[in-house]
Amino acid sequence: MIACAISCATRGLAGVPVTVEADIANGLPGFAIVGLTDRAIQEARERVKPAIRNAGYKFPQRRVTVNLAPAELPKEGTGFDLGIAIAILRAEDSSLRLDGLAFLGELALDASLRPVTGVLPMARCLAASGVRRLIVPVENAPEAALAEGLQVLGAASLQACVEYLRGEGTLVPGVRDASLPSSEPEPDLAAVRGQAQAKRALEIAAAGGHNLLMTGAPGAGKTMLARAFPSLLPDLPSDAALEVAAIYSLRGTLRERPPTTSRPPFRAPHHSISRAGLVGGGTGLAQPGEISLAHRGVLFLDELCEFSRQHLEALRQPLEERTVTVARARAAVTYPADFMLIGASNPCPCGHLGEAQGCTCEPRQLSAYNNKISGPIKDRIDLVVSVPRQEYRDIFEGADEEPSAVVRDRVEAARNRRGEVAGHGNAALTGREILAAARATTPARRLLALSGERLHLSARGFFRVLRVARTISDLAGEDRVGEEALAEALHYRIEMAG
Ligand SMILES: Nc1ncnc2c1ncn2[C@@H]1O[C@H](COP(=O)(O)OP(=O)(O)OP(=O)(O)O)[C@@H](O)[C@H]1O
Ligand SMILES: [Mg+2]
Ligand SMILES: [Zn+2]
């Protein structure tokens, strides 16, 4: 007797429908699972068998073979447990109705269902492949319900699922946003006193999608500024928000981020993070890393110089391609990684370079420090701004600071000015595109030529300055890049050695 149940695997952010075939044949009792499976799936035998028994059903005392098709697709994880159990039970019990249904979930020995990762991308894939109803563990139901075009049902146990399939019981319909945390409020820029120049740079970065580096003495407010940065960004369009939710679903971290939020993500990994944690990978499941969790949002690297050279090198390709490919034992997986990079760093190891009290670093220390950033990611940073220590009167006596909402309005207006460039902003314009988009005035061109000579700007340097100038002009509502915008852009150019 053969029976089939539909389940799903993931490959990167895409789902792949999987047919679970169960064959029950005469012969010595045995239980095999085939179809390019990993260890977790092999161990499914040790979960599914007791779960079926503890749910009060009979596990066939014959030769049971389960095949996961397509056989050539590498499969991993525990999410096939429910589909395997249902296919086995269906082979001996034709009263189970499986038409149009799919199954995801891990079984505990007592037959209760445990949540699994990646349910949202898998639900989207199953809906597209014609599945009408999806049964998932109760905890996964809200995220699965984000997928359009199929009915989601949450089951607490194998029994609940079987009774439903016999038409004898009901399951909990999945509802978007049920009992999920709401977004925490983003820190507001108004809490940062003074620092007008840094705030201006943040506004430009937000408007153009530029990567930004802040350098300054300890306690000047760099971390505070960076944490307020997301509040300047517009909401994500709904397709982007869903894509981000799918990445969090793969990591099983939807609890960290409400799946229905349309705010851009903000990730601030500590410099002690592993390479796999930062860019993705790891043993077992190839998980997306912090750079993918920051997709369509912000990756904040505080104390940039404390990150290892290898970590910073690993960012080079994603910054260039906006995706990351994680090499695996069996197949490479690609995840989206289209993030804005905000870095913060002290100007030197002692932290006081350029300050009145003076720097106590050795020249050798200084150049090693500079090289660390400048090597791998200098090419990708459009804006550098110094964040000086504020005077007493800047902090305690100034007027009220502008709230983030006001800045965000300007950012949105600037982004919409020239019909936003494919969602990435001016930072993503190629050399040719920026030359056309800038429409620099004659005085602006003259200034660019002059400063290019004086500052030894490379071709890349020219384009970088023009991109930033384009964004500054967008913020000012100007069609052409003028001298003033260009002068300001020159001011933020990278000054690191190397
Ligand atoms: N401009 C400011 N306005 C209001 N508070 C500030 C400002 N600058 C610093 N602070 C206060 O000082 C604390 C330290 O600031 P923050 O952590 O942002 O400094 P930092 O530049 O990141 O320092 P470090 O280089 O040591 O990391 C903040 O939590 C905040 O309370
Ligand atoms: Mg800090
Ligand atoms: Zn120093």
Coordinates of C-alpha atoms and ligand atoms in Angstrom, one line a residue:
M1 CA 0.0 0.0 0.0
I2 CA 1.3 3.4 -0.9
A3 CA 0.1 6.8 0.4
C4 CA 1.4 10.3 -0.3
A5 CA 1.3 13.5 1.8
I6 CA 2.6 16.9 0.7
S7 CA 5.2 18.8 2.7
C8 CA 7.9 21.3 1.8
A9 CA 11.6 22.0 1.9
T10 CA 13.5 25.3 1.6
R11 CA 16.4 26.2 -0.6
G12 CA 17.7 29.7 0.3
L13 CA 14.5 31.8 0.5
A14 CA 12.6 29.6 -1.9
G15 CA 10.4 26.7 -1.0
V16 CA 10.3 23.4 -2.9
P17 CA 7.2 21.2 -2.5
V18 CA 8.1 17.7 -1.3
T19 CA 6.0 14.6 -1.7
V20 CA 6.2 12.2 1.2
E21 CA 5.5 8.7 -0.1
A22 CA 5.0 5.9 2.3
D23 CA 5.1 2.3 1.2
I24 CA 4.1 -0.5 3.5
A25 CA 5.1 -3.9 2.3
N26 CA 5.1 -7.5 3.7
G27 CA 8.4 -8.6 5.1
L28 CA 10.5 -8.2 8.2
P29 CA 9.3 -5.1 10.2
G30 CA 11.5 -2.2 9.4
F31 CA 11.4 1.6 8.9
A32 CA 13.6 3.4 6.3
I33 CA 13.6 7.0 5.1
V34 CA 15.2 7.7 1.7
G35 CA 15.6 10.7 -0.6
L36 CA 18.8 12.7 0.1
T37 CA 18.0 13.3 3.8
D38 CA 20.2 14.6 6.5
R39 CA 20.7 13.3 10.0
A40 CA 17.7 15.1 11.5
I41 CA 15.4 13.4 9.0
Q42 CA 17.0 10.0 9.7
E43 CA 16.2 10.6 13.3
A44 CA 12.6 11.2 12.3
R45 CA 12.2 7.5 12.6
E46 CA 12.9 7.7 16.3
R47 CA 10.3 10.4 16.7
V48 CA 7.6 9.4 14.3
K49 CA 7.3 5.8 15.5
P50 CA 6.8 6.5 19.2
A51 CA 4.6 9.6 18.4
I52 CA 2.3 7.4 16.3
R53 CA 2.1 4.9 19.2
N54 CA 1.7 7.5 21.9
A55 CA -1.1 9.1 20.0
G56 CA -2.9 5.8 20.3
Y57 CA -2.5 4.6 16.7
K58 CA -0.8 1.5 15.4
F59 CA 2.6 1.7 13.7
P60 CA 2.6 -1.0 10.9
Q61 CA 4.4 -4.2 12.0
R62 CA 5.7 -4.5 8.4
R63 CA 8.3 -3.1 6.2
V64 CA 7.8 0.7 6.0
T65 CA 9.7 2.8 3.4
V66 CA 9.3 6.5 3.2
N67 CA 10.6 8.4 0.2
L68 CA 11.0 12.1 0.1
A69 CA 10.6 13.3 -3.5
P70 CA 12.2 14.9 -5.5
A71 CA 15.0 12.6 -4.4
E72 CA 17.8 14.8 -5.8
L73 CA 16.9 17.8 -3.6
P74 CA 18.9 17.9 -0.4
K75 CA 16.5 18.0 2.5
E76 CA 17.2 18.9 6.1
G77 CA 15.5 19.6 9.4
T78 CA 12.6 18.2 11.4
G79 CA 9.7 19.7 9.5
F80 CA 8.8 16.6 7.6
D81 CA 7.9 14.6 10.7
L82 CA 4.2 15.4 10.5
G83 CA 4.0 14.6 6.8
I84 CA 5.8 11.3 7.3
A85 CA 3.5 10.3 10.1
I86 CA 0.4 11.2 8.1
A87 CA 1.5 9.4 5.0
I88 CA 2.2 6.2 7.1
L89 CA -1.2 6.4 8.8
R90 CA -2.9 7.1 5.5
A91 CA -1.4 4.0 3.9
E92 CA -3.5 1.8 6.3
D93 CA -6.4 4.1 6.9
S94 CA -8.3 5.4 3.8
S95 CA -10.7 7.5 5.9
L96 CA -8.0 10.2 6.1
R97 CA -8.8 12.9 3.5
L98 CA -5.6 14.5 2.3
D99 CA -6.8 16.3 -0.9
G100 CA -5.3 19.8 -1.3
L101 CA -3.6 19.6 2.0
A102 CA 0.0 20.0 3.1
F103 CA 1.8 19.3 6.4
L104 CA 4.7 20.9 8.3
G105 CA 5.9 20.3 11.8
E106 CA 8.2 18.4 14.1
L107 CA 6.8 15.6 16.3
A108 CA 7.6 15.2 20.0
L109 CA 7.6 11.7 21.4
D110 CA 4.3 12.3 23.1
A111 CA 2.8 13.2 19.7
S112 CA 2.6 16.9 20.3
L113 CA 3.7 19.2 17.5
R114 CA 6.7 21.5 17.8
P115 CA 7.3 24.6 15.7
V116 CA 9.8 24.6 12.8
T117 CA 11.7 27.3 10.9
G118 CA 11.0 28.6 7.5
V119 CA 7.2 28.1 7.6
L120 CA 6.4 31.4 5.9
P121 CA 8.5 30.9 2.7
M122 CA 7.3 27.3 2.6
A123 CA 3.6 28.4 3.0
R124 CA 4.1 30.9 0.1
C125 CA 5.6 28.2 -2.1
L126 CA 2.8 25.7 -1.3
A127 CA 0.1 28.2 -2.0
A128 CA 1.7 28.9 -5.4
S129 CA 1.9 25.2 -6.1
G130 CA -1.8 24.7 -5.7
V131 CA -2.1 23.6 -2.0
R132 CA -5.3 24.9 -0.5
R133 CA -4.9 24.0 3.2
L134 CA -1.8 23.8 5.3
I135 CA -1.5 22.2 8.7
V136 CA 1.3 23.5 10.9
P137 CA 2.1 23.5 14.6
V138 CA -0.1 26.0 16.5
E139 CA 3.0 28.3 17.2
N140 CA 3.7 28.6 13.4
A141 CA 0.1 29.4 12.4
P142 CA 0.3 33.2 12.6
E143 CA 3.4 33.4 10.4
A144 CA 2.1 30.9 7.9
A145 CA -1.1 32.9 7.7
L146 CA 0.9 35.7 6.1
A147 CA 1.1 33.7 2.9
E148 CA -1.8 34.6 0.6
G149 CA -4.0 32.1 -1.1
L150 CA -4.2 29.2 1.3
Q151 CA -6.0 28.4 4.5
V152 CA -3.7 27.8 7.5
L153 CA -4.7 25.5 10.3
G154 CA -2.8 25.1 13.6
A155 CA -2.6 21.7 15.2
A156 CA -1.4 21.0 18.7
S157 CA -0.8 17.3 18.2
L158 CA -0.8 14.4 15.8
Q159 CA -4.2 13.3 17.2
A160 CA -5.8 16.7 16.6
C161 CA -4.5 16.5 13.0
V162 CA -5.7 12.9 12.4
E163 CA -9.2 13.7 13.9
Y164 CA -9.5 16.7 11.6
L165 CA -8.5 14.5 8.6
R166 CA -11.2 12.0 9.5
G167 CA -13.7 14.8 9.6
E168 CA -14.1 14.3 13.4
G169 CA -12.4 17.4 14.8
T170 CA -11.5 21.0 14.1
L171 CA -8.2 22.8 14.1
V172 CA -7.4 26.4 14.9
P173 CA -7.4 28.7 11.9
G174 CA -4.2 30.7 11.6
V175 CA -4.7 34.4 12.0
R176 CA -2.1 37.0 11.1
D177 CA -0.6 38.8 14.0
A178 CA -2.3 36.6 16.7
S179 CA -0.5 37.0 20.0
L180 CA 2.6 38.3 18.3
P181 CA 4.6 41.2 19.8
S182 CA 4.2 44.6 18.2
S183 CA 7.3 46.6 17.1
E184 CA 9.2 48.4 19.7
P185 CA 9.3 52.1 19.2
E186 CA 12.5 53.2 17.4
P187 CA 14.8 55.6 19.3
D188 CA 14.1 59.2 18.1
L189 CA 16.8 61.5 16.7
A190 CA 15.4 64.3 18.9
A191 CA 17.0 62.6 21.9
V192 CA 20.5 63.4 20.5
R193 CA 21.5 66.9 21.4
G194 CA 23.6 68.9 19.0
Q195 CA 25.6 66.9 16.5
A196 CA 24.1 68.8 13.6
Q197 CA 26.7 67.7 11.1
A198 CA 26.3 64.0 11.9
K199 CA 22.5 64.3 11.8
R200 CA 22.8 65.9 8.4
A201 CA 24.9 63.0 7.2
L202 CA 22.4 60.5 8.5
E203 CA 19.6 62.3 6.6
I204 CA 21.6 62.1 3.4
A205 CA 22.4 58.5 4.0
A206 CA 18.7 57.7 4.6
A207 CA 17.7 59.6 1.5
G208 CA 20.2 58.0 -0.9
G209 CA 20.7 54.6 0.7
H210 CA 24.4 55.5 1.3
N211 CA 26.7 53.6 3.6
L212 CA 28.0 55.7 6.4
L213 CA 30.9 55.7 8.8
M214 CA 30.9 57.9 11.9
T215 CA 34.2 58.5 13.7
G216 CA 34.6 60.3 17.0
A217 CA 35.7 60.3 20.6
P218 CA 34.2 58.0 23.2
G219 CA 30.9 59.1 24.5
A220 CA 30.2 61.6 21.8
G221 CA 26.9 60.0 20.8
K222 CA 27.8 57.7 17.8
T223 CA 26.0 54.7 19.1
M224 CA 23.0 56.8 20.0
L225 CA 22.9 58.4 16.5
A226 CA 23.1 55.0 14.8
R227 CA 20.3 53.6 16.8
A228 CA 18.1 56.5 15.9
F229 CA 18.9 56.1 12.2
P230 CA 16.1 53.6 11.3
S231 CA 13.5 56.1 12.4
L232 CA 14.5 58.2 9.4
L233 CA 13.7 55.5 6.9
P234 CA 10.4 55.1 5.2
D235 CA 8.2 52.1 5.6
L236 CA 9.0 49.1 3.4
P237 CA 6.7 48.3 0.5
S238 CA 4.6 45.2 1.3
D239 CA 6.5 42.8 -0.9
A240 CA 9.8 43.8 0.7
A241 CA 8.2 43.5 4.2
L242 CA 7.1 40.0 3.3
E243 CA 10.5 39.1 2.0
V244 CA 12.1 40.3 5.2
A245 CA 9.5 38.3 7.3
A246 CA 10.4 35.2 5.2
I247 CA 14.1 35.6 6.2
Y248 CA 13.2 35.9 9.9
S249 CA 11.0 32.8 9.5
L250 CA 13.9 30.8 8.2
R251 CA 15.9 31.7 11.3
G252 CA 12.9 31.1 13.5
T253 CA 13.3 34.5 15.0
L254 CA 9.9 35.9 14.1
R255 CA 9.5 36.5 17.8
E256 CA 12.3 39.1 17.5
R257 CA 10.4 40.9 14.7
P258 CA 6.7 41.0 14.3
P259 CA 6.0 39.5 10.8
T260 CA 3.5 42.1 9.9
T261 CA 5.7 45.1 10.6
S262 CA 6.7 47.2 7.6
R263 CA 9.6 48.9 9.4
P264 CA 13.0 48.3 7.9
P265 CA 15.0 45.9 10.1
F266 CA 17.9 47.2 12.2
R267 CA 20.7 44.7 13.2
A268 CA 23.6 45.6 15.5
P269 CA 25.8 42.4 15.9
H270 CA 28.6 42.6 18.5
H271 CA 32.1 42.2 17.1
S272 CA 32.5 38.9 18.9
I273 CA 30.0 37.3 16.6
S274 CA 31.1 34.3 14.6
R275 CA 31.6 34.6 10.8
A276 CA 28.7 32.3 10.2
G277 CA 26.5 34.4 12.5
L278 CA 27.5 37.5 10.5
V279 CA 27.2 36.3 6.9
G280 CA 25.3 33.1 7.3
G281 CA 26.1 29.4 7.3
G282 CA 27.0 27.2 10.2
T283 CA 26.8 23.5 10.6
G284 CA 23.6 21.7 9.8
L285 CA 21.1 24.1 8.4
A286 CA 22.6 27.0 6.4
Q287 CA 21.0 29.8 8.3
P288 CA 20.9 33.4 7.0
G289 CA 23.3 35.6 9.0
E290 CA 23.0 39.1 10.4
I291 CA 23.6 40.7 7.0
S292 CA 20.5 38.9 5.7
L293 CA 18.5 39.7 8.8
A294 CA 19.4 43.3 7.9
H295 CA 18.0 42.9 4.4
R296 CA 16.1 46.0 3.2
G297 CA 17.2 47.7 6.4
V298 CA 20.3 48.6 8.4
L299 CA 23.4 46.7 9.5
F300 CA 25.1 48.7 12.3
L301 CA 28.6 47.7 13.1
D302 CA 29.5 49.5 16.3
E303 CA 33.2 49.7 17.2
L304 CA 34.0 48.8 13.6
C305 CA 37.7 48.4 14.2
E306 CA 37.1 45.7 16.7
F307 CA 35.7 43.4 14.0
S308 CA 38.2 41.0 12.7
R309 CA 39.7 41.7 9.3
Q310 CA 38.2 38.4 8.0
H311 CA 34.7 39.5 9.1
L312 CA 35.1 42.8 7.3
E313 CA 36.5 41.0 4.2
A314 CA 33.4 38.8 4.2
L315 CA 31.2 41.8 3.8
R316 CA 32.9 42.9 0.6
Q317 CA 31.0 40.6 -1.7
P318 CA 27.5 41.1 -0.2
L319 CA 28.0 44.9 -0.2
E320 CA 28.8 44.6 -3.9
E321 CA 26.1 42.1 -5.0
R322 CA 23.4 42.7 -2.4
T323 CA 23.2 38.9 -1.9
V324 CA 25.3 36.4 -0.1
T325 CA 26.2 32.9 -1.1
V326 CA 26.8 30.5 1.7
A327 CA 28.8 27.5 0.7
R328 CA 27.5 24.2 2.0
A329 CA 28.7 20.6 2.0
R330 CA 26.0 19.6 -0.4
A331 CA 24.9 22.8 -2.2
A332 CA 25.5 26.5 -2.0
V333 CA 22.6 28.6 -0.9
T334 CA 22.0 32.3 -1.7
Y335 CA 20.2 34.7 0.6
P336 CA 19.3 38.3 0.0
A337 CA 21.6 40.8 1.8
D338 CA 20.6 44.2 0.6
F339 CA 21.4 46.4 3.6
M340 CA 22.7 49.8 4.4
L341 CA 25.9 49.7 6.4
I342 CA 26.4 52.1 9.3
G343 CA 29.7 51.9 11.0
A344 CA 30.9 53.7 14.1
S345 CA 34.5 53.9 15.2
N346 CA 36.8 55.8 17.4
P347 CA 39.3 57.9 15.3
C348 CA 42.2 55.9 16.7
P349 CA 42.9 53.2 19.4
C350 CA 43.1 55.8 22.2
G351 CA 40.1 57.5 20.9
H352 CA 41.3 61.1 21.1
L353 CA 42.8 61.8 17.7
G354 CA 41.8 65.3 16.7
E355 CA 40.6 66.2 20.2
A356 CA 42.0 68.9 22.4
Q357 CA 43.5 66.5 24.9
G358 CA 45.6 64.9 22.2
C359 CA 46.2 61.4 20.9
T360 CA 48.7 59.1 22.6
C361 CA 48.8 56.4 19.9
E362 CA 52.0 55.4 18.1
P363 CA 52.1 56.1 14.3
R364 CA 52.3 52.3 13.7
Q365 CA 49.1 51.7 15.7
L366 CA 47.4 54.5 13.8
S367 CA 48.1 53.1 10.4
A368 CA 47.2 49.5 11.4
Y369 CA 43.9 50.9 12.7
N370 CA 43.2 52.8 9.5
N371 CA 44.1 49.9 7.2
K372 CA 41.7 47.6 9.0
I373 CA 38.7 49.5 7.7
S374 CA 40.1 51.1 4.7
G375 CA 41.1 47.8 3.1
P376 CA 37.9 45.8 2.8
I377 CA 35.1 48.2 2.9
K378 CA 36.4 51.6 2.1
D379 CA 35.2 51.2 -1.5
R380 CA 31.7 50.9 -0.3
I381 CA 31.4 53.8 2.1
D382 CA 30.0 56.9 0.6
L383 CA 29.9 59.1 3.6
V384 CA 32.3 59.7 6.5
V385 CA 31.4 62.1 9.2
S386 CA 33.2 63.0 12.4
V387 CA 31.2 63.1 15.6
P388 CA 33.0 65.5 17.9
R389 CA 32.6 65.7 21.6
Q390 CA 29.8 68.3 22.3
E391 CA 30.3 71.3 24.4
Y392 CA 28.2 71.7 27.5
R393 CA 26.1 74.4 26.0
D394 CA 25.3 72.2 22.9
I395 CA 23.9 69.5 25.2
F396 CA 22.1 71.5 27.8
E397 CA 21.3 74.9 26.4
G398 CA 20.3 74.4 22.7
A399 CA 16.8 74.7 21.3
D400 CA 14.6 71.6 21.0
E401 CA 15.9 69.1 18.5
E402 CA 14.1 68.1 15.4
P403 CA 12.1 64.9 15.8
S404 CA 12.7 61.9 13.4
A405 CA 9.3 62.2 11.8
V406 CA 10.2 65.6 10.3
V407 CA 13.4 64.3 8.9
R408 CA 11.7 61.2 7.6
D409 CA 9.3 63.4 5.6
R410 CA 12.2 65.1 3.9
V411 CA 13.8 61.7 3.2
E412 CA 10.7 60.4 1.6
A413 CA 10.3 63.5 -0.5
A414 CA 13.9 63.2 -1.7
R415 CA 13.5 59.5 -2.5
N416 CA 10.4 60.2 -4.5
R417 CA 11.8 63.1 -6.4
R418 CA 13.2 61.4 -9.4
G419 CA 10.9 58.3 -9.2
E420 CA 12.9 56.2 -6.8
V421 CA 15.7 54.2 -8.3
A422 CA 14.7 50.6 -8.0
G423 CA 14.4 50.9 -4.2
H424 CA 18.1 51.1 -3.6
G425 CA 18.5 54.9 -3.8
N426 CA 21.3 56.8 -5.5
A427 CA 23.9 54.7 -3.8
A428 CA 23.2 51.9 -6.2
L429 CA 23.6 54.0 -9.4
T430 CA 26.4 52.7 -11.7
G431 CA 29.0 55.1 -12.9
R432 CA 27.2 55.7 -16.2
E433 CA 23.9 56.2 -14.4
I434 CA 25.2 58.7 -12.0
L435 CA 26.8 60.7 -14.7
A436 CA 23.5 61.0 -16.4
A437 CA 21.4 61.5 -13.3
A438 CA 23.7 64.2 -11.8
R439 CA 23.2 66.7 -14.6
A440 CA 26.0 68.7 -12.9
T441 CA 26.1 72.5 -13.6
T442 CA 29.2 74.0 -15.1
P443 CA 30.5 75.5 -11.8
A444 CA 29.9 72.1 -10.2
R445 CA 31.9 70.3 -12.9
R446 CA 34.7 72.9 -12.5
L447 CA 34.8 72.3 -8.8
L448 CA 34.8 68.6 -9.3
A449 CA 37.7 68.8 -11.7
L450 CA 39.7 71.1 -9.4
S451 CA 39.2 69.1 -6.3
G452 CA 39.8 65.9 -8.1
E453 CA 43.2 67.1 -8.9
R454 CA 43.9 68.5 -5.5
L455 CA 42.6 65.5 -3.6
H456 CA 43.8 62.9 -6.1
L457 CA 40.3 61.5 -6.4
S458 CA 40.2 58.2 -8.2
A459 CA 37.4 57.4 -10.8
R460 CA 35.6 55.6 -8.0
G461 CA 36.1 58.6 -5.8
F462 CA 34.5 60.9 -8.4
F463 CA 31.4 58.7 -8.7
R464 CA 31.0 58.4 -5.0
V465 CA 31.1 62.2 -4.6
L466 CA 28.6 62.6 -7.4
R467 CA 26.2 60.1 -5.9
V468 CA 26.2 61.9 -2.6
A469 CA 25.8 65.2 -4.3
R470 CA 22.9 63.8 -6.3
T471 CA 21.2 62.9 -3.0
I472 CA 21.9 66.3 -1.5
S473 CA 20.3 67.9 -4.5
D474 CA 17.3 65.6 -4.2
L475 CA 16.9 66.7 -0.6
A476 CA 17.1 70.4 -1.7
G477 CA 14.6 69.8 -4.5
E478 CA 17.1 70.6 -7.2
D479 CA 17.1 69.0 -10.6
R480 CA 20.7 69.6 -11.3
V481 CA 23.7 69.0 -9.1
G482 CA 25.1 72.5 -8.3
E483 CA 28.3 73.7 -6.8
E484 CA 27.0 73.9 -3.3
A485 CA 25.7 70.3 -3.2
L486 CA 29.0 69.1 -4.7
A487 CA 31.0 71.1 -2.1
E488 CA 29.1 69.4 0.7
A489 CA 29.5 66.0 -0.8
L490 CA 33.3 66.5 -1.0
H491 CA 33.2 67.2 2.6
Y492 CA 32.0 63.7 3.5
R493 CA 34.4 61.9 1.3
I494 CA 36.5 59.2 2.9
E495 CA 39.8 60.4 4.3
M496 CA 41.3 57.2 5.5
A497 CA 44.7 56.2 4.3
G498 CA 45.2 53.4 1.8
Ligands
LIG1 N1 24.7 64.4 21.7 C1 24.2 63.8 22.8 N2 23.0 64.2 23.3 C2 22.4 63.5 24.3 N3 23.1 62.5 25.0 C3 24.3 62.2 24.6 C4 24.9 62.8 23.5 N4 26.1 62.2 23.3 C5 26.2 61.3 24.3 N5 25.1 61.2 25.1 C6 24.9 60.4 26.2 O1 26.1 59.7 26.4 C7 25.9 58.3 26.3 C8 27.0 57.7 25.5 O2 26.8 58.0 24.1 P1 27.2 56.9 23.0 O3 27.2 55.6 23.6 O4 26.3 57.2 21.9 O5 28.6 57.4 22.6 P2 29.7 56.8 21.6 O6 30.1 57.9 20.8 O7 29.1 55.6 21.0 O8 30.8 56.4 22.6 P3 31.9 55.2 22.4 O9 32.9 55.6 21.4 O10 32.5 55.0 23.8 O11 31.1 54.0 22.0 C9 24.6 58.1 25.7 O12 23.9 57.0 26.2 C10 23.9 59.4 26.1 O13 23.2 59.2 27.3
MG2 MG 29.5 53.6 21.1
ZN3 ZN 45.0 57.9 19.6

